[in-house]
PDB file of C-alpha atoms in Angstrom:
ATOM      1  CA  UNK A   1     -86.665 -56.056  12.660  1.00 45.00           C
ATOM      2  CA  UNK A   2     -84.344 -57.617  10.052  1.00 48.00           C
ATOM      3  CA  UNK A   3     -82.700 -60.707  11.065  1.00 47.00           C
ATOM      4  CA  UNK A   4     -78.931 -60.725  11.159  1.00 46.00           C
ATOM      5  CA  UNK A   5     -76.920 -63.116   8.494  1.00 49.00           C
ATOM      6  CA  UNK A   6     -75.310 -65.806  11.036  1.00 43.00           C
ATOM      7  CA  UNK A   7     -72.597 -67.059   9.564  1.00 45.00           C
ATOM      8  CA  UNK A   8     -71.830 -70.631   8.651  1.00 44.00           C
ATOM      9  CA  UNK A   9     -70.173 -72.784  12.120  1.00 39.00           C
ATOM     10  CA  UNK A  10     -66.453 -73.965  10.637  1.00 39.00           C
ATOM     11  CA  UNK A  11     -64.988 -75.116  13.709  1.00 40.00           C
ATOM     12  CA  UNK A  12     -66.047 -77.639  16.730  1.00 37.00           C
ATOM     13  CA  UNK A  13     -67.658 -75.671  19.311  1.00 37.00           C
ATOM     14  CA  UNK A  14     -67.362 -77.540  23.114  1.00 34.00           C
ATOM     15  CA  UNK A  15     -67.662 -75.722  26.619  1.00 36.00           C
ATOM     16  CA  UNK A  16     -63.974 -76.782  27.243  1.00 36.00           C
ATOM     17  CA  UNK A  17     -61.303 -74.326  26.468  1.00 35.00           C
ATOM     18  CA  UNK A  18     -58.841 -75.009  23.444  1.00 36.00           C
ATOM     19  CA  UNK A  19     -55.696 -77.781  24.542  1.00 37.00           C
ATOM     20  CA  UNK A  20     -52.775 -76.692  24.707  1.00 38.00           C
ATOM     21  CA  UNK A  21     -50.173 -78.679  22.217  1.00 44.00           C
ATOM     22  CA  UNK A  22     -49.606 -82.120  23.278  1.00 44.00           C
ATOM     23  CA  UNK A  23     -45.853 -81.952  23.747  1.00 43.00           C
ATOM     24  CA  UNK A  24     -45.649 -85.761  22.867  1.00 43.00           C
ATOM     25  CA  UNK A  25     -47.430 -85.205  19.512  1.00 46.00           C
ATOM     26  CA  UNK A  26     -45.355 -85.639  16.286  1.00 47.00           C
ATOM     27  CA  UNK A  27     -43.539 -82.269  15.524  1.00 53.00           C
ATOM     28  CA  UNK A  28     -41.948 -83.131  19.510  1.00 64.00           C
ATOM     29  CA  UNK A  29     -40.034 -85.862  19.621  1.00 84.00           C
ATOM     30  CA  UNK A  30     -39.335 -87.291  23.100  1.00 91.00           C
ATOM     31  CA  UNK A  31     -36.518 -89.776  23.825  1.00 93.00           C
ATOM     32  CA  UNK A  32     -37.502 -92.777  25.105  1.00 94.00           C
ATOM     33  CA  UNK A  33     -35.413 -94.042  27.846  1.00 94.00           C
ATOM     34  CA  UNK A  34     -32.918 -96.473  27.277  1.00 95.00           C
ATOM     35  CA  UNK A  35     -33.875 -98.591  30.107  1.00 96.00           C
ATOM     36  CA  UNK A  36     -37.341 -98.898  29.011  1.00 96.00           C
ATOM     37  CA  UNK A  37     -35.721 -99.740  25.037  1.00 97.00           C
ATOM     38  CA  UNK A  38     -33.771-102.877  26.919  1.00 97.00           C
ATOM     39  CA  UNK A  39     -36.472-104.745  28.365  1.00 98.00           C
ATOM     40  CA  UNK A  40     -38.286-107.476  26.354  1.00 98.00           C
ATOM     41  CA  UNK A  41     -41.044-108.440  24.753  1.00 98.00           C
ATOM     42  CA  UNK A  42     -41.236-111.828  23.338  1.00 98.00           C
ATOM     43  CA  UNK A  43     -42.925-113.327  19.815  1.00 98.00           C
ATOM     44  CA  UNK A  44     -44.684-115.939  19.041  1.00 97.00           C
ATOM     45  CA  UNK A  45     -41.655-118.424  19.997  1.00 97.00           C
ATOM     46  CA  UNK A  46     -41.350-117.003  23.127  1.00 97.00           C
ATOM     47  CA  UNK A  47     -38.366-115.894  22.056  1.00 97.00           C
ATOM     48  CA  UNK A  48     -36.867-112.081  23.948  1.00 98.00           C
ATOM     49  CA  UNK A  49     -36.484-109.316  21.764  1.00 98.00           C
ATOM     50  CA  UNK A  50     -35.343-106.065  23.073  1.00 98.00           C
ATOM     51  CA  UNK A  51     -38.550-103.690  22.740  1.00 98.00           C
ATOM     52  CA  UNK A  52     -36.038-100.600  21.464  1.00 97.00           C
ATOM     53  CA  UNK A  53     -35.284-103.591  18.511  1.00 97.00           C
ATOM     54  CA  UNK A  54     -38.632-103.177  16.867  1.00 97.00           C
ATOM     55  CA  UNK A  55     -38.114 -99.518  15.733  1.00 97.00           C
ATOM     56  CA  UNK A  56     -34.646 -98.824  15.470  1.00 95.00           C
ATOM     57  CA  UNK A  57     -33.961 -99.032  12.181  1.00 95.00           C
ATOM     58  CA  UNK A  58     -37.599 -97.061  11.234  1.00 95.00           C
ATOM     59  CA  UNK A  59     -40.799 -95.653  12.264  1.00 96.00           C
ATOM     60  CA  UNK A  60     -43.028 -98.183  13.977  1.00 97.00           C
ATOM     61  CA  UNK A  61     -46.394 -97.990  14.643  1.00 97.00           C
ATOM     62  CA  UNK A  62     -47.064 -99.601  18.434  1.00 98.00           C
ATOM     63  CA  UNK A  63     -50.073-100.987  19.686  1.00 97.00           C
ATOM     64  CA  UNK A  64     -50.214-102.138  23.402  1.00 95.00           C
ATOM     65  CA  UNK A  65     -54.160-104.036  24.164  1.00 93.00           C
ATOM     66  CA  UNK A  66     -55.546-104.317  27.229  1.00 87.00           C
ATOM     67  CA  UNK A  67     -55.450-108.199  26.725  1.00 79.00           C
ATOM     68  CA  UNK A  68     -55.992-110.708  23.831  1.00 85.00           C
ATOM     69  CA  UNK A  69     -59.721-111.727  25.524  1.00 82.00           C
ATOM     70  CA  UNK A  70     -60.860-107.762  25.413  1.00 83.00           C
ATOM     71  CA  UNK A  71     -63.722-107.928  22.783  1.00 85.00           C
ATOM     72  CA  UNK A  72     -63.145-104.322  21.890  1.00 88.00           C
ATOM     73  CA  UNK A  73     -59.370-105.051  21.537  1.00 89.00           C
ATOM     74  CA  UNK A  74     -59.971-108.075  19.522  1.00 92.00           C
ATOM     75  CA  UNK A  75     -62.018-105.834  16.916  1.00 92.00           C
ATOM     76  CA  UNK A  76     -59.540-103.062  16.747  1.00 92.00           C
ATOM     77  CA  UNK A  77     -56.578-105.459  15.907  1.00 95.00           C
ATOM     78  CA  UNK A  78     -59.459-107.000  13.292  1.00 94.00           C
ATOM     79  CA  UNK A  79     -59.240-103.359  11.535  1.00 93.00           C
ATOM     80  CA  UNK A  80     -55.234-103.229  11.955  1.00 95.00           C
ATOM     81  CA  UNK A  81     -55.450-106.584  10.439  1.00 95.00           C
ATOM     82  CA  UNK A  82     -57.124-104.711   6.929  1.00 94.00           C
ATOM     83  CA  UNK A  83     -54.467-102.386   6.870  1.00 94.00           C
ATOM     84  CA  UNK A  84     -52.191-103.397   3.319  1.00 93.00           C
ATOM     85  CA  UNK A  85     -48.880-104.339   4.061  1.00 94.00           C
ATOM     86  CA  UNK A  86     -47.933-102.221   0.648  1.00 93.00           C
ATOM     87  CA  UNK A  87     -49.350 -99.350   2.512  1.00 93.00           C
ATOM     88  CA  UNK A  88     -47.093 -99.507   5.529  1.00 95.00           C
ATOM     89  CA  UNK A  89     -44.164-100.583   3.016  1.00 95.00           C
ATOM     90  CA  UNK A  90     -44.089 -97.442   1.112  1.00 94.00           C
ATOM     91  CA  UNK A  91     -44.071 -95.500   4.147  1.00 94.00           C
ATOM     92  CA  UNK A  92     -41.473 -97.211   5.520  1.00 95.00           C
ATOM     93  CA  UNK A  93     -43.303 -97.684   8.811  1.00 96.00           C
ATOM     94  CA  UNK A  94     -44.275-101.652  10.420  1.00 97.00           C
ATOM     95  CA  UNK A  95     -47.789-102.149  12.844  1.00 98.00           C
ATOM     96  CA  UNK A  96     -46.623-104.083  16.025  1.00 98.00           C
ATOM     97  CA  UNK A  97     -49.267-104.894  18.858  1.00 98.00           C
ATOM     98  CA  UNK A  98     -48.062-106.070  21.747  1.00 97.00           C
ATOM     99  CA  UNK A  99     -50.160-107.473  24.717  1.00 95.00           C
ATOM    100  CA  UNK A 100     -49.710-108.848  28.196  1.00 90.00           C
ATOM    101  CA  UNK A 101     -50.719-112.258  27.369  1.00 89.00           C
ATOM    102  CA  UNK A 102     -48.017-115.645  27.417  1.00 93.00           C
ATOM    103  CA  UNK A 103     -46.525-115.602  24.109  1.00 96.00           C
ATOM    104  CA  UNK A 104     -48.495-119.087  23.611  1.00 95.00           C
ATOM    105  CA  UNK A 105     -51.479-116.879  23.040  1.00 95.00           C
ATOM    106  CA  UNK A 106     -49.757-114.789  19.824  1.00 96.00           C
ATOM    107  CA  UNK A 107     -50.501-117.536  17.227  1.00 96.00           C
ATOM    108  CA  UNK A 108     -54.590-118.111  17.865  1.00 95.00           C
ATOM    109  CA  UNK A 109     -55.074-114.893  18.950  1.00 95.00           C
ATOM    110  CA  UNK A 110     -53.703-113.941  15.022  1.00 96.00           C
ATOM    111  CA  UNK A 111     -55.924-116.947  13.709  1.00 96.00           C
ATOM    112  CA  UNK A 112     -58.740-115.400  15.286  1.00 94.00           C
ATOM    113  CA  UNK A 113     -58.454-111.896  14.439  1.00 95.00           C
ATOM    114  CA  UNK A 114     -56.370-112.166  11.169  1.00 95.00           C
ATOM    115  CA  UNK A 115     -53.953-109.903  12.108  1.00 96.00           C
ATOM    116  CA  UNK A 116     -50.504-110.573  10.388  1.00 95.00           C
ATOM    117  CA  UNK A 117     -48.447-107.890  11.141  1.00 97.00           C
ATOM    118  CA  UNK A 118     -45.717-108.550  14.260  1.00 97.00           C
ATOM    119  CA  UNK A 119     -47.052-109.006  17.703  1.00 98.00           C
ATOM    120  CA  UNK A 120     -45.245-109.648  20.468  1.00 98.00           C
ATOM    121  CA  UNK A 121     -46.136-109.904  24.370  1.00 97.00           C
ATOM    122  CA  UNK A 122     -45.284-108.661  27.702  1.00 96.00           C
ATOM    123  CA  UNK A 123     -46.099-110.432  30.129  1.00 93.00           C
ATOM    124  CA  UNK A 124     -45.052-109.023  33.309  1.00 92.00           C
ATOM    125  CA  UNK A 125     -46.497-105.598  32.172  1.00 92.00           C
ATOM    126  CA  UNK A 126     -42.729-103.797  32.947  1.00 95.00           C
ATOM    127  CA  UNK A 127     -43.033-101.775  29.626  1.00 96.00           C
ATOM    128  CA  UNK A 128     -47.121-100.810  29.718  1.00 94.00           C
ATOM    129  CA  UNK A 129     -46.213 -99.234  33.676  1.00 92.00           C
ATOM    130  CA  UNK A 130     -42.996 -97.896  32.812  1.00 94.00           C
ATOM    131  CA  UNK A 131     -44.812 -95.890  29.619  1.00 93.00           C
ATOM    132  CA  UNK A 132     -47.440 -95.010  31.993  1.00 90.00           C
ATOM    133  CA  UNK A 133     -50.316 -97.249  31.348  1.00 88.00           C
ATOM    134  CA  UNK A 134     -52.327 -97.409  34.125  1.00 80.00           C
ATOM    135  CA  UNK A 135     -53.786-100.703  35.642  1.00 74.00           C
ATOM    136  CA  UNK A 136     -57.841-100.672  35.148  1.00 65.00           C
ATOM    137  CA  UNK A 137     -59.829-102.223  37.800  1.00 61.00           C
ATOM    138  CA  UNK A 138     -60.367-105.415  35.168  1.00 59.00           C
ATOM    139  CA  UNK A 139     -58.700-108.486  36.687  1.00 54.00           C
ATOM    140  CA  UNK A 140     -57.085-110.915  34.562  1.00 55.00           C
ATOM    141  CA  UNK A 141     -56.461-114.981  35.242  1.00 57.00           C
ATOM    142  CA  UNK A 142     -53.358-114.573  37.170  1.00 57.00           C
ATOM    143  CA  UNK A 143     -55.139-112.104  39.479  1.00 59.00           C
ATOM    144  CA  UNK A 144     -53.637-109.491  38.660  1.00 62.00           C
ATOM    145  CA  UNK A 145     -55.438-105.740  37.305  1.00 66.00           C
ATOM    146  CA  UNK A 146     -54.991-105.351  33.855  1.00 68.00           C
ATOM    147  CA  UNK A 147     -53.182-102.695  31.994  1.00 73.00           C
ATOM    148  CA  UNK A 148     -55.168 -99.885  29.880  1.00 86.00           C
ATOM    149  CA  UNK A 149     -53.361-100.057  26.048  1.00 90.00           C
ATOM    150  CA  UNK A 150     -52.676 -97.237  23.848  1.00 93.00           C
ATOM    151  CA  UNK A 151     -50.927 -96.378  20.555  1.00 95.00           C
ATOM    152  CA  UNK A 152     -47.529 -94.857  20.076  1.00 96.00           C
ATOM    153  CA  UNK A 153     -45.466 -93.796  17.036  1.00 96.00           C
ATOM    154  CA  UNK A 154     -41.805 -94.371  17.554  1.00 96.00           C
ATOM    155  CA  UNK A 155     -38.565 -94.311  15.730  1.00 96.00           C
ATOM    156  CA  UNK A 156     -36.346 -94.210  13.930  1.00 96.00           C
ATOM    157  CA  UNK A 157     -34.071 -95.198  16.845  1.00 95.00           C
ATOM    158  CA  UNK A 158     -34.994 -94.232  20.723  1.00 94.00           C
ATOM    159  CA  UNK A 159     -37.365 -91.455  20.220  1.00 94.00           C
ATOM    160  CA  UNK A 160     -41.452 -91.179  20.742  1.00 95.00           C
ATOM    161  CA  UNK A 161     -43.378 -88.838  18.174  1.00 95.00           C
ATOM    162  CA  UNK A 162     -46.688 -89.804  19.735  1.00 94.00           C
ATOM    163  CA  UNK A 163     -48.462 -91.198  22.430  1.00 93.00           C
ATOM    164  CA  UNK A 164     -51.775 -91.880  23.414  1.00 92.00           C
ATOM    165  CA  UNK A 165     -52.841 -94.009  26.388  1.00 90.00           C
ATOM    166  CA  UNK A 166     -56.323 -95.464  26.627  1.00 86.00           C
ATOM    167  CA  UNK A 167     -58.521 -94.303  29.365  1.00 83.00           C
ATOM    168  CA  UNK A 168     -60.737 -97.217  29.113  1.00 76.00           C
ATOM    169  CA  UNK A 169     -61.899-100.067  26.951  1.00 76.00           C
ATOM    170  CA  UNK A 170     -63.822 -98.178  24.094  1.00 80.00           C
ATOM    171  CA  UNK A 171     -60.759 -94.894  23.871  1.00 77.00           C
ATOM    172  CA  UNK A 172     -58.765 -96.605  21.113  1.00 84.00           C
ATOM    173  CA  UNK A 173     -56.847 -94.211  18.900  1.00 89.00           C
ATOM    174  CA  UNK A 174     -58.626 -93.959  15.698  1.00 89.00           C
ATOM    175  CA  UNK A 175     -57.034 -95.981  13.397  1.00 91.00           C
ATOM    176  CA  UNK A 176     -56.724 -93.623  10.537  1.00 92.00           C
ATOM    177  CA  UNK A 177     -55.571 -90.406  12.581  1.00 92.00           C
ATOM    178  CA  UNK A 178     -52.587 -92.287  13.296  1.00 94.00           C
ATOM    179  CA  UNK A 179     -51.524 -93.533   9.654  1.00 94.00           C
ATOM    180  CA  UNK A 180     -52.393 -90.131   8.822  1.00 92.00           C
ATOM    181  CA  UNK A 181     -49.165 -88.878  11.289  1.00 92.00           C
ATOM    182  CA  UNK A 182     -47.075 -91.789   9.765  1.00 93.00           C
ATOM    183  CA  UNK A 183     -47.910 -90.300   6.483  1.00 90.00           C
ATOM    184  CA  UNK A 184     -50.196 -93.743   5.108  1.00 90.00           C
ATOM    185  CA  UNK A 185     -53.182 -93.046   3.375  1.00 84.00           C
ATOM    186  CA  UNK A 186     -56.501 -93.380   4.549  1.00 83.00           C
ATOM    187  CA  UNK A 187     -58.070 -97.102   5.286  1.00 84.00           C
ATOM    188  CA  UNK A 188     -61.852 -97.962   4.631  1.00 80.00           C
ATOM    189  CA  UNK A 189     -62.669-100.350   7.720  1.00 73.00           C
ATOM    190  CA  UNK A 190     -66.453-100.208   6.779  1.00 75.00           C
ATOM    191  CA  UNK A 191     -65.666-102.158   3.443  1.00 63.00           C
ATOM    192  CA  UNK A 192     -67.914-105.078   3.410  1.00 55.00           C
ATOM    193  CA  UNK A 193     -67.617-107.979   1.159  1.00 50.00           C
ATOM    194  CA  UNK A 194     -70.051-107.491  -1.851  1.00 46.00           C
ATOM    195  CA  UNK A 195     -73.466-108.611  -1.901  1.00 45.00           C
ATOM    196  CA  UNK A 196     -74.641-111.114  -5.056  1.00 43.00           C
ATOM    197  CA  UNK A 197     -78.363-110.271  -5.833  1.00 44.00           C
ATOM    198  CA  UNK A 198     -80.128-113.499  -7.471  1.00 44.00           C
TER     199      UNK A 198
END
């Protein structure tokens, strides 16, 4: 008996059945409530800045870390650190993180990671719940559970194109995926400095 021609596998095959369309994904803009655009996040002066403030006048990429002492964290802002400021420039989109540290932490936490893009803080966690970042069973000095992170693409003015909330430590948004909905080109993060043979 012959065997039949299979042909070639061109999509991902799972046991799951398809999604449906994330409704918060880019082509659906959601408004973002105008209580949760008033509350404030402070920089590295400890000075308040209304959150809404950071992407009102363009796009804004926004990423919220579990907490400045998260190893995993720590590396992903390392790889937002690579990302060209040129890049982000010509697509008329800024990088914030923003964690739930004291804003005295801001400065080293940037020395250490080499991350120089803005960053702000907030530390009583209003906007992480109020975007629906759930607390993780981590505990944090003060006692209290920390906050999962996530990414989120907002802006021009009050309006989410994307959202993605961390269901643990290691479910960071890939990097790329997201510059790719901004509309920035590609990033290599495995670039390593070159190696002089003797």
């Amino acid at each position: 008996m012959a065997a039949l021609a299979l042909a070639p596998v061109t999509r991902q095959v799972s046991g799951r059945t398809a999604a449906a369309r994330d409704p918060s994904g880019p082509e659906y803009p959601q408004p973002l409530a105008a209580a949760v655009a008033e509350l404030p996040v402070l920089d590295a002066f400890g000075r308040r800045v209304p959150f809404g403030e950071l992407f009102r006048e363009r796009r804004a990429i926004v990423v919220f870390v579990r907490h400045f002492l998260c190893y995993t964290c720590k590396e992903y802002v390392e790889d937002l650190a690579k990302i060209p400021k040129s890049l982000l420039q010509e697509a008329n989109v800024t990088l914030t993180v923003i964690g739930q540290s004291s804003y005295h932490h801001i400065e080293p936490f940037c020395k250490l990671t080499g991350y120089c893009h803005e960053i702000y803080v907030d530390p009583e966690r209003k906007i992480y719940e109020r975007l629906g970042m759930k607390r993780g069973e981590e505990i944090i000095s003060s006692g209290d559970p920390v906050q999962q992170g996530g990414t989120l693409i907002l802006g021009p003015g009050h309006y989410i194109h994307f959202i993605h909330r961390d269901r643990n430590r290691l479910d960071h948004k890939p990097i790329n995926s997201v510059l790719q909905l901004v509309g920035v080109q590609h990033v290599d993060f495995t670039s390593r400095p070159p190696v002089i043979h003797v």
